[in-house]
Amino acid sequence: MTAVPTLYRVAMRVLAPLYRAKLYLKRAPTREIGERFGKDYATVRTTRPLIWCHAVSLGETNTVEPILQGLLAAGYALWITNTTQTGYARVGQLFGDELAAGTVYQSFVPVDNAAVIERFLAHVKPVAALFVETELWATTLAKLNQQKIASILVNARLSDKSFHGYQRAKRTSRSMMDNLTLIIAQDEDSAKRFRQLGATSDKIRVASSLKWSSKTNPLMIRRAMRLQEDWQLAPRRVIVAASTHAGEEALIWQAVQALPNARAVLLIVVPRHPERFDAVAEFFAEQTGNAVPRRSQHAAPSPQDSVYLADSMGELGVWYALADIALVGGSWVDIGGHNPIEAAVVAKPIIMGQYTQACQAIVDKLHDVGALQQAADAPALSTILADWLARPDAAAMAGRQGQALAKQHQDATYQQLAMILDCLDSHHERRVATQVRLIDNAPPPTQTDGKTIIDDFVP
């Protein structure tokens, strides 16, 4: 185990009580606070070997879900942790039956404090830990290594901006690279940056991004077809603005209003975070002069409504299936862009903003085949929208090109799952071999009367 730098450990010790105070001030549930500080966990009822998986929020949870399903099918149980409420809620939606059956457990992620992590690991007893994309905590990784528990960074991504951030804390970054067991990078650039941070080449693999593993959901398609009929949308063009953040709705609305045929367009807005639902509804009510129909209120848009607020969770596939054009948010503000593959798999032409560093490799591939365009501001966005709306055949062709590209990368889940399972097998073999060596080399214990005790070793 590579030790965690003292300065980092002191900082975490100072920050922990401040974080607890913040949770109290925001009136977080008592159980959530307990889980974040190593207490109040559900009782483990399974005899399966258990894998801990940490996914920060909604996007990471959706991304890693195919891998988790594969691990369940391989005979493992799962303990899933999240940082955000939306991620936690999504686990409940995806794994409701498994949570009830006791093959999946969930909690909020424990803070990166040695005592808290030790309590968490003592309760969960994982055989391995998976971390999605770039969620790394130095103390957690050190404790996993100390306890000979494999730690795997899945779908690992390291942007140039993040790389320079990690470089500023060289000793801490080096300790994390040393303590990780395996890094599955989603592109060669990320793999190179992990090596530059100190990860050895034998720890690094490269595979297609799990975001390519998004698949069409027949249930979502059927729901969309039913809504299109019930809402009488055939004469209208539907633009879906998905996973939007503060500031993006105003830009998108400006672009849509500038369209020559704006009255024939229905804009469906899907905010990324539920806590913004009411604020977005108020914004569009001010802009249109009318209350906005909302999914949460089971309202349907009338022919006179220009905006519909899809303020629900877990239905993004429905809205993409309903769209003529998909706008993917988190890209007109400096978030890095959300996953455009979810729109590509249902053959929708895609527009994103200039901030796509979180999924740049995917954006580049979709752009190269003509399935995705980027617009830096409202006028540029309006121009692209007007062109695709005026040329529906060209827009449909762009969508089909994206769908074909997505199908070419559908083996991403199998690639990464095979690497994970291979790592688990190898790590188990090394752990057993280490235990055998320790027993072979240790002096035999003796009873008080001097007689030697010889116990059979059972791995």
XYZ file of C-alpha atoms in Angstrom:
459
model
C 0.000 0.000 0.000
C 1.252 3.504 -0.865
C 0.620 5.837 2.053
C -1.703 8.819 1.661
C 0.131 12.169 2.068
C -0.252 13.703 5.529
C -1.583 17.001 4.189
C -4.432 15.202 2.410
C -5.355 13.215 5.526
C -5.374 16.377 7.660
C -7.533 18.180 5.088
C -10.078 15.353 5.051
C -10.147 15.308 8.848
C -10.863 19.048 8.936
C -13.468 18.928 6.169
C -15.475 15.984 7.564
C -17.213 17.895 10.411
C -17.871 20.828 8.083
C -19.517 18.477 5.622
C -21.608 16.937 8.407
C -22.734 20.427 9.426
C -23.688 21.180 5.819
C -25.846 18.040 5.703
C -27.613 19.070 8.901
C -28.214 22.591 7.580
C -29.812 21.241 4.392
C -31.902 18.913 6.582
C -30.628 15.712 5.041
C -32.383 12.603 6.414
C -30.764 11.066 9.493
C -30.124 7.816 7.666
C -28.321 9.593 4.824
C -26.027 11.363 7.290
C -25.378 8.076 9.054
C -24.517 6.292 5.795
C -22.117 9.029 4.749
C -20.317 8.626 8.076
C -20.157 4.836 8.278
C -23.371 3.972 10.141
C -26.993 2.870 9.690
C -26.377 0.475 6.804
C -28.801 -2.207 5.658
C -28.069 -5.724 6.877
C -26.381 -7.884 4.246
C -28.530 -10.955 3.614
C -26.781 -12.539 0.658
C -24.226 -15.333 0.521
C -22.989 -14.187 -2.876
C -19.584 -12.494 -3.108
C -20.353 -8.787 -2.971
C -18.905 -6.010 -5.149
C -19.038 -2.368 -4.122
C -19.731 0.044 -6.997
C -19.639 3.827 -6.618
C -21.357 6.005 -9.226
C -21.531 9.707 -8.409
C -24.873 10.658 -9.909
C -27.580 9.860 -12.433
C -25.342 9.831 -15.505
C -22.711 7.549 -14.025
C -25.401 5.193 -12.699
C -26.987 4.898 -16.135
C -23.566 4.401 -17.726
C -22.475 1.540 -15.469
C -25.856 -0.227 -15.296
C -25.079 -2.760 -18.091
C -21.871 -3.760 -16.275
C -23.752 -4.194 -13.012
C -26.363 -6.364 -14.714
C -23.523 -8.486 -16.090
C -21.997 -8.890 -12.637
C -25.354 -9.936 -11.186
C -25.679 -12.512 -13.962
C -22.169 -13.762 -13.114
C -23.275 -14.564 -9.562
C -22.149 -11.474 -7.653
C -24.187 -9.282 -5.330
C -23.804 -5.492 -5.439
C -23.531 -2.641 -2.958
C -24.093 0.592 -4.911
C -23.225 3.991 -3.486
C -24.045 7.427 -4.881
C -23.121 10.969 -4.008
C -26.299 12.667 -5.241
C -29.992 12.193 -4.583
C -30.708 11.702 -8.297
C -28.169 8.900 -8.532
C -29.595 7.241 -5.423
C -33.138 7.454 -6.822
C -32.016 5.992 -10.135
C -30.571 2.916 -8.413
C -34.003 2.321 -6.916
C -35.596 2.533 -10.358
C -33.080 0.251 -12.061
C -32.695 -2.381 -9.346
C -35.982 -2.346 -7.431
C -36.525 -6.113 -7.622
C -32.906 -6.882 -6.731
C -33.022 -4.507 -3.747
C -36.095 -6.343 -2.485
C -34.458 -9.752 -3.084
C -31.234 -8.837 -1.269
C -28.854 -9.190 -4.209
C -28.401 -5.407 -4.467
C -27.912 -2.934 -1.607
C -27.512 0.810 -1.715
C -26.347 3.705 0.419
C -24.837 7.131 0.077
C -21.068 7.111 -0.369
C -18.990 7.246 2.833
C -16.729 10.272 3.287
C -13.034 9.754 2.605
C -12.019 9.362 6.229
C -10.004 6.367 7.447
C -12.282 5.425 10.358
C -15.443 5.836 8.268
C -14.068 3.767 5.370
C -12.949 1.031 7.765
C -16.458 0.814 9.255
C -18.011 0.733 5.777
C -15.691 -2.016 4.539
C -16.157 -4.029 7.733
C -19.928 -3.963 7.179
C -20.051 -4.554 3.413
C -17.044 -6.915 3.144
C -16.635 -6.411 -0.627
C -14.424 -8.644 -2.729
C -13.818 -5.716 -5.087
C -14.685 -2.055 -5.590
C -15.637 -0.350 -8.856
C -15.424 3.410 -9.365
C -17.071 4.955 -12.422
C -15.218 7.367 -14.712
C -12.980 9.580 -12.504
C -14.264 9.350 -8.944
C -11.126 8.769 -6.881
C -10.516 9.181 -3.161
C -7.022 8.633 -1.800
C -7.873 7.246 1.650
C -10.524 4.903 0.274
C -8.108 3.461 -2.284
C -5.385 3.059 0.343
C -7.719 1.168 2.687
C -8.884 -1.101 -0.129
C -5.290 -1.896 -1.032
C -4.395 -2.455 2.617
C -7.207 -5.010 2.901
C -6.237 -6.670 -0.416
C -9.543 -5.671 -2.052
C -9.298 -5.070 -5.802
C -10.128 -1.505 -6.868
C -11.103 -0.936 -10.499
C -11.691 2.366 -12.274
C -14.378 1.580 -14.861
C -14.978 3.583 -18.023
C -12.148 5.811 -16.838
C -11.941 9.258 -18.345
C -9.377 11.974 -17.630
C -9.802 15.231 -19.529
C -6.895 17.594 -20.041
C -8.424 19.997 -17.502
C -8.820 17.271 -14.862
C -5.332 15.973 -15.578
C -3.762 19.331 -14.772
C -5.840 19.483 -11.594
C -4.526 16.109 -10.459
C -0.992 17.137 -11.399
C -1.153 19.964 -8.880
C -1.495 17.326 -6.136
C 1.245 15.016 -7.416
C 1.859 12.972 -4.259
C -1.818 12.346 -3.643
C -2.405 11.460 -7.300
C 0.582 9.119 -7.298
C -0.717 7.330 -4.200
C -4.080 6.780 -5.913
C -2.464 5.461 -9.088
C -0.303 3.090 -6.999
C -3.246 1.815 -4.957
C -5.582 1.157 -7.889
C -5.622 -2.420 -9.193
C -6.953 -1.753 -12.706
C -7.823 1.281 -14.851
C -10.126 0.676 -17.838
C -9.717 3.849 -19.895
C -12.346 4.790 -22.441
C -9.829 6.337 -24.850
C -6.098 6.452 -25.571
C -5.733 10.077 -24.435
C -7.102 9.224 -20.988
C -4.837 6.177 -20.775
C -1.817 8.366 -21.557
C -2.770 10.888 -18.863
C -3.200 8.155 -16.248
C 0.291 6.923 -17.094
C 1.635 10.450 -16.702
C 0.050 10.618 -13.239
C 2.022 7.514 -12.244
C -0.101 4.495 -13.154
C 2.022 1.674 -14.530
C 1.193 0.340 -17.996
C 0.324 -3.129 -16.671
C -2.611 -1.593 -14.771
C -4.134 0.163 -17.763
C -6.497 -1.243 -20.395
C -8.360 0.645 -23.136
C -11.917 -0.204 -24.189
C -14.837 1.549 -25.887
C -16.821 3.875 -23.639
C -19.765 2.299 -21.846
C -21.861 5.203 -23.074
C -21.955 3.424 -26.428
C -23.847 0.617 -24.676
C -27.096 2.600 -24.583
C -29.826 0.578 -26.281
C -33.312 1.237 -27.520
C -35.974 0.404 -24.973
C -39.116 -1.004 -26.606
C -41.240 0.147 -23.659
C -40.037 3.730 -24.099
C -40.716 3.562 -27.851
C -44.269 2.353 -27.243
C -44.898 5.114 -24.690
C -43.625 7.719 -27.143
C -45.873 6.411 -29.936
C -48.866 6.524 -27.606
C -48.088 10.098 -26.520
C -47.627 11.213 -30.112
C -51.103 9.927 -30.906
C -52.767 11.152 -27.701
C -51.202 14.613 -27.994
C -51.909 14.825 -31.762
C -48.326 15.776 -32.559
C -48.317 14.671 -36.218
C -48.669 18.226 -37.601
C -45.955 19.581 -35.276
C -42.167 19.272 -35.052
C -40.778 18.237 -31.681
C -37.463 19.482 -30.303
C -36.278 17.843 -27.091
C -33.831 19.758 -24.899
C -32.458 17.051 -22.602
C -30.459 17.235 -19.376
C -30.461 21.023 -19.297
C -28.690 23.138 -16.669
C -29.265 26.671 -15.414
C -28.733 29.164 -18.226
C -29.351 26.692 -21.037
C -33.143 26.971 -21.164
C -32.897 30.716 -21.924
C -30.417 30.163 -24.759
C -32.461 27.320 -26.262
C -35.711 29.294 -25.994
C -34.102 32.261 -27.759
C -32.977 29.961 -30.586
C -36.398 28.311 -30.961
C -38.264 31.626 -30.935
C -36.059 32.864 -33.778
C -37.190 30.005 -36.047
C -39.327 31.073 -39.002
C -41.900 28.389 -38.155
C -41.668 28.616 -34.346
C -45.417 28.194 -33.879
C -45.266 24.736 -35.447
C -42.642 23.592 -32.928
C -43.188 21.975 -29.540
C -40.155 22.291 -27.261
C -39.948 19.532 -24.626
C -37.540 20.491 -21.851
C -36.023 17.843 -19.568
C -33.990 19.527 -16.783
C -31.071 17.485 -15.464
C -31.805 18.018 -11.765
C -35.227 17.683 -10.090
C -34.563 20.597 -7.731
C -34.722 22.908 -10.767
C -38.112 21.725 -12.036
C -40.137 24.537 -10.443
C -37.655 27.241 -11.456
C -37.744 26.071 -15.077
C -41.554 26.025 -15.022
C -41.568 29.606 -13.710
C -39.100 30.722 -16.390
C -41.225 29.417 -19.242
C -44.431 30.724 -17.675
C -42.856 34.198 -17.700
C -41.700 33.759 -21.305
C -44.981 32.438 -22.701
C -47.449 34.203 -20.418
C -49.106 30.879 -19.584
C -48.651 28.065 -17.098
C -46.484 25.359 -18.648
C -47.999 21.848 -18.918
C -45.953 19.474 -16.771
C -45.437 15.720 -16.811
C -45.596 15.601 -13.002
C -49.139 16.965 -13.205
C -50.136 14.488 -15.947
C -50.851 17.421 -18.241
C -50.846 17.200 -22.025
C -49.702 20.030 -24.311
C -52.435 21.701 -26.307
C -51.897 22.807 -29.925
C -51.351 26.317 -28.551
C -48.619 25.285 -26.081
C -45.085 25.895 -27.293
C -43.301 24.332 -24.291
C -43.791 21.141 -22.320
C -41.885 20.455 -19.089
C -40.873 16.796 -18.734
C -40.293 16.993 -14.973
C -40.056 13.261 -14.343
C -37.204 10.836 -13.764
C -36.336 7.765 -15.813
C -38.269 8.739 -18.957
C -35.554 10.358 -21.076
C -35.864 7.501 -23.573
C -39.504 8.427 -24.131
C -38.701 12.053 -24.903
C -35.853 11.192 -27.259
C -38.099 8.728 -29.110
C -40.704 11.489 -29.464
C -38.204 14.018 -30.861
C -37.488 15.160 -34.380
C -34.271 16.807 -33.165
C -32.414 16.240 -29.888
C -30.486 18.929 -28.008
C -28.142 17.477 -25.389
C -27.539 19.761 -22.425
C -24.650 20.395 -20.119
C -22.895 21.604 -23.269
C -23.930 25.277 -23.456
C -22.571 25.786 -19.934
C -19.199 24.492 -18.805
C -20.379 21.105 -17.524
C -18.769 19.053 -20.278
C -21.839 17.704 -22.050
C -24.056 14.725 -21.290
C -24.317 11.449 -23.166
C -25.494 11.925 -26.782
C -25.617 8.176 -27.465
C -29.045 7.937 -25.824
C -30.379 10.079 -28.668
C -28.273 8.391 -31.334
C -29.597 4.897 -30.608
C -33.117 6.044 -31.497
C -31.831 7.672 -34.709
C -32.216 11.323 -33.754
C -30.090 14.133 -35.217
C -28.202 15.787 -32.364
C -27.084 19.317 -31.525
C -24.760 20.185 -28.659
C -22.959 23.312 -27.460
C -19.248 23.997 -27.362
C -18.586 22.412 -23.942
C -18.295 18.702 -24.710
C -15.040 17.779 -22.989
C -16.734 15.119 -20.844
C -17.644 13.094 -23.937
C -15.378 14.562 -26.614
C -14.360 11.297 -28.263
C -18.004 10.303 -28.716
C -18.968 13.762 -29.967
C -16.139 13.682 -32.512
C -17.196 10.297 -33.876
C -20.849 11.342 -34.190
C -19.816 14.606 -35.818
C -17.595 12.798 -38.316
C -20.540 10.757 -39.634
C -22.827 13.805 -39.770
C -25.074 12.766 -36.870
C -24.158 15.652 -34.556
C -23.556 19.360 -34.979
C -22.320 21.906 -32.455
C -23.566 25.442 -31.913
C -21.814 27.885 -29.601
C -24.676 30.339 -29.144
C -28.383 30.920 -29.757
C -28.068 32.289 -33.333
C -25.909 29.348 -34.407
C -28.312 26.906 -32.757
C -31.289 28.532 -34.472
C -29.541 28.259 -37.858
C -28.908 24.521 -37.481
C -32.439 23.901 -36.197
C -33.955 25.827 -39.112
C -31.885 23.854 -41.614
C -32.813 20.435 -40.224
C -36.477 21.402 -39.809
C -36.569 22.589 -43.427
C -34.848 19.393 -44.629
C -36.455 16.544 -42.667
C -34.967 13.903 -44.975
C -31.454 15.190 -44.255
C -32.209 15.276 -40.518
C -33.513 11.704 -40.615
C -30.408 10.568 -42.515
C -28.202 12.211 -39.861
C -30.099 10.311 -37.197
C -29.685 6.996 -38.994
C -25.944 7.599 -39.381
C -25.654 8.079 -35.612
C -27.693 4.970 -34.929
C -25.471 2.898 -37.239
C -22.358 4.207 -35.508
C -23.785 3.358 -32.081
C -24.470 -0.206 -33.211
C -20.825 -0.594 -34.224
C -19.747 0.047 -30.613
C -22.329 -2.095 -28.825
C -19.648 -4.481 -27.547
C -18.338 -1.902 -25.045
C -20.104 -3.608 -22.142
C -18.672 -7.015 -23.030
C -15.160 -5.581 -23.391
C -15.142 -3.910 -19.988
C -17.029 -6.692 -18.199
C -14.492 -9.263 -19.445
C -11.645 -7.091 -18.147
C -13.331 -6.741 -14.741
C -13.989 -10.467 -14.369
C -10.426 -11.287 -15.422
C -9.100 -8.841 -12.835
C -11.281 -10.381 -10.116
C -10.029 -13.884 -10.944
C -6.380 -12.800 -11.026
C -6.692 -10.778 -7.847
C -8.304 -13.683 -6.005
C -5.514 -16.019 -7.105
C -2.837 -13.566 -5.952
C -4.611 -13.052 -2.628
C -4.832 -16.781 -1.944
C -1.180 -17.246 -2.954
C -0.161 -14.478 -0.538
C -2.110 -16.102 2.291
C -0.440 -19.454 1.564
C 3.020 -17.864 1.616
C 2.306 -16.140 4.905
C 1.226 -19.417 6.506
C 4.164 -21.343 5.005
C 6.669 -18.804 6.332
C 5.114 -18.128 9.732
C 6.417 -19.906 12.860
C 3.911 -22.519 14.063
C 1.789 -21.378 17.021
C 2.071 -23.343 20.268
C -0.249 -24.159 23.153
C 0.703 -23.228 26.696
C 1.924 -26.786 27.317
C 4.387 -26.454 24.429
C 2.533 -28.721 22.000
C 2.393 -27.492 18.424
C -1.008 -26.685 16.906
C -1.338 -27.446 13.199
C -4.507 -26.193 11.522
C -5.427 -27.067 7.986
C -5.516 -23.968 5.830
C -8.764 -23.458 3.984
C -8.530 -20.631 1.398
